[in-house]
PDB file of C-alpha atoms in Angstrom:
ATOM      1  CA  VAL A1336       0.000   0.000   0.000  1.00 51.00           C
ATOM      2  CA  TYR A1337       1.293   3.435  -0.931  1.00 56.00           C
ATOM      3  CA  TYR A1338       0.204   6.440   1.131  1.00 59.00           C
ATOM      4  CA  GLY A1339       1.109   9.989   0.222  1.00 62.00           C
ATOM      5  CA  GLY A1340      -0.205  13.397  -0.772  1.00 64.00           C
ATOM      6  CA  ILE A1341      -1.238  16.697   0.779  1.00 66.00           C
ATOM      7  CA  ASP A1342      -3.228  16.803   4.023  1.00 65.00           C
ATOM      8  CA  THR A1343      -6.624  17.047   2.325  1.00 66.00           C
ATOM      9  CA  ALA A1344      -5.973  14.521  -0.438  1.00 70.00           C
ATOM     10  CA  ILE A1345      -4.221  11.183  -0.329  1.00 70.00           C
ATOM     11  CA  ASP A1346      -3.067   9.014  -3.195  1.00 73.00           C
ATOM     12  CA  VAL A1347      -3.489   5.328  -2.490  1.00 76.00           C
ATOM     13  CA  GLY A1348      -2.251   2.427  -4.542  1.00 80.00           C
ATOM     14  CA  TRP A1349      -1.837  -1.289  -3.981  1.00 83.00           C
ATOM     15  CA  TRP A1350      -0.541  -4.375  -5.687  1.00 84.00           C
ATOM     16  CA  VAL A1351      -0.847  -7.985  -4.614  1.00 86.00           C
ATOM     17  CA  ALA A1352       1.531 -10.374  -6.374  1.00 87.00           C
ATOM     18  CA  ARG A1353      -0.186 -13.179  -8.263  1.00 85.00           C
ATOM     19  CA  GLU A1354       1.008 -15.917  -5.894  1.00 91.00           C
ATOM     20  CA  TYR A1355      -0.605 -14.122  -2.921  1.00 91.00           C
ATOM     21  CA  ARG A1356      -3.972 -13.272  -4.497  1.00 88.00           C
ATOM     22  CA  GLY A1357      -7.115 -14.886  -3.141  1.00 91.00           C
ATOM     23  CA  ARG A1358      -5.557 -15.420   0.287  1.00 95.00           C
ATOM     24  CA  GLY A1359      -6.957 -12.361   2.072  1.00 95.00           C
ATOM     25  CA  PHE A1360      -3.827 -10.206   1.968  1.00 95.00           C
ATOM     26  CA  GLY A1361      -5.579  -7.416   0.043  1.00 93.00           C
ATOM     27  CA  ASN A1362      -8.418  -7.340   2.585  1.00 96.00           C
ATOM     28  CA  GLN A1363      -5.925  -7.315   5.427  1.00 96.00           C
ATOM     29  CA  ALA A1364      -4.016  -4.407   3.867  1.00 94.00           C
ATOM     30  CA  ILE A1365      -7.228  -2.402   3.353  1.00 95.00           C
ATOM     31  CA  ASP A1366      -8.332  -3.051   6.937  1.00 97.00           C
ATOM     32  CA  LEU A1367      -4.982  -1.802   8.249  1.00 95.00           C
ATOM     33  CA  LEU A1368      -5.043   1.209   5.915  1.00 91.00           C
ATOM     34  CA  ALA A1369      -8.544   2.157   7.083  1.00 93.00           C
ATOM     35  CA  GLN A1370      -7.501   1.867  10.731  1.00 95.00           C
ATOM     36  CA  PHE A1371      -4.453   4.034  10.061  1.00 90.00           C
ATOM     37  CA  LEU A1372      -6.475   6.677   8.206  1.00 88.00           C
ATOM     38  CA  LYS A1373      -9.071   6.833  10.985  1.00 90.00           C
ATOM     39  CA  ALA A1374      -6.292   7.220  13.561  1.00 91.00           C
ATOM     40  CA  GLN A1375      -5.006  10.162  11.480  1.00 84.00           C
ATOM     41  CA  GLY A1376      -8.443  11.809  11.671  1.00 85.00           C
ATOM     42  CA  VAL A1377      -9.698  10.953   8.189  1.00 85.00           C
ATOM     43  CA  THR A1378     -13.504  11.052   8.236  1.00 85.00           C
ATOM     44  CA  GLY A1379     -14.385  10.309   4.627  1.00 86.00           C
ATOM     45  CA  ILE A1380     -13.205   8.826   1.367  1.00 86.00           C
ATOM     46  CA  GLY A1381     -13.819  10.502  -1.970  1.00 85.00           C
ATOM     47  CA  GLN A1382     -13.770   8.997  -5.412  1.00 84.00           C
ATOM     48  CA  ILE A1383     -11.185   6.298  -5.997  1.00 85.00           C
ATOM     49  CA  THR A1384     -10.346   5.644  -9.629  1.00 82.00           C
ATOM     50  CA  ILE A1385      -9.171   2.148 -10.423  1.00 83.00           C
ATOM     51  CA  ASP A1386      -6.265   2.352 -12.845  1.00 78.00           C
ATOM     52  CA  THR A1387      -4.967  -1.145 -13.395  1.00 73.00           C
ATOM     53  CA  TYR A1388      -2.206  -2.715 -15.421  1.00 72.00           C
ATOM     54  CA  GLN A1389      -2.731  -2.081 -19.133  1.00 73.00           C
ATOM     55  CA  GLY A1390      -6.130  -0.521 -18.431  1.00 65.00           C
ATOM     56  CA  GLU A1391      -7.841  -3.827 -17.681  1.00 65.00           C
ATOM     57  CA  TYR A1392     -10.477  -3.493 -14.961  1.00 62.00           C
ATOM     58  CA  ASN A1393      -9.780  -5.670 -11.981  1.00 78.00           C
ATOM     59  CA  CYS A1394     -12.823  -6.918 -10.034  1.00 85.00           C
ATOM     60  CA  ALA A1395     -10.684  -7.664  -6.983  1.00 87.00           C
ATOM     61  CA  SER A1396      -9.507  -4.033  -6.859  1.00 88.00           C
ATOM     62  CA  GLY A1397     -13.132  -2.912  -7.102  1.00 89.00           C
ATOM     63  CA  LYS A1398     -13.969  -5.046  -4.070  1.00 92.00           C
ATOM     64  CA  LEU A1399     -11.065  -3.537  -2.137  1.00 93.00           C
ATOM     65  CA  VAL A1400     -12.294  -0.015  -2.940  1.00 92.00           C
ATOM     66  CA  LYS A1401     -15.767  -0.925  -1.635  1.00 95.00           C
ATOM     67  CA  ARG A1402     -14.224  -2.419   1.499  1.00 96.00           C
ATOM     68  CA  LEU A1403     -12.201   0.755   2.180  1.00 94.00           C
ATOM     69  CA  LYS A1404     -15.165   3.053   1.587  1.00 93.00           C
ATOM     70  CA  ALA A1405     -17.350   0.963   3.923  1.00 96.00           C
ATOM     71  CA  TYR A1406     -15.161   2.035   6.850  1.00 95.00           C
ATOM     72  CA  PHE A1407     -16.146   5.663   6.265  1.00 91.00           C
ATOM     73  CA  ILE A1408     -19.910   5.447   5.738  1.00 89.00           C
TER      74      ILE A1408
END
C-alpha cells in the first residue's frame, strides 16, 4: 500500500503479487489502511479511480475499494 499526498488529499495504490492473491492479503491491507487513516483523523473517502495494469479493470480491486469506503460510511 502506498500512502502519500497533501493533508486534504491522499493518493493510495496497492498491488498484490499473483502468488498471494485470493488469500486475504488485500483485505488485510485495506483493513490496516482504514484503521491508520481513521487514527489520522480521516472522516471520509472521496472517489477512488481504479487504474490497473494495461487498463484492464480488476474486479478484486473494485472489491477492495468498496471495502475501504465501507469504513467511512
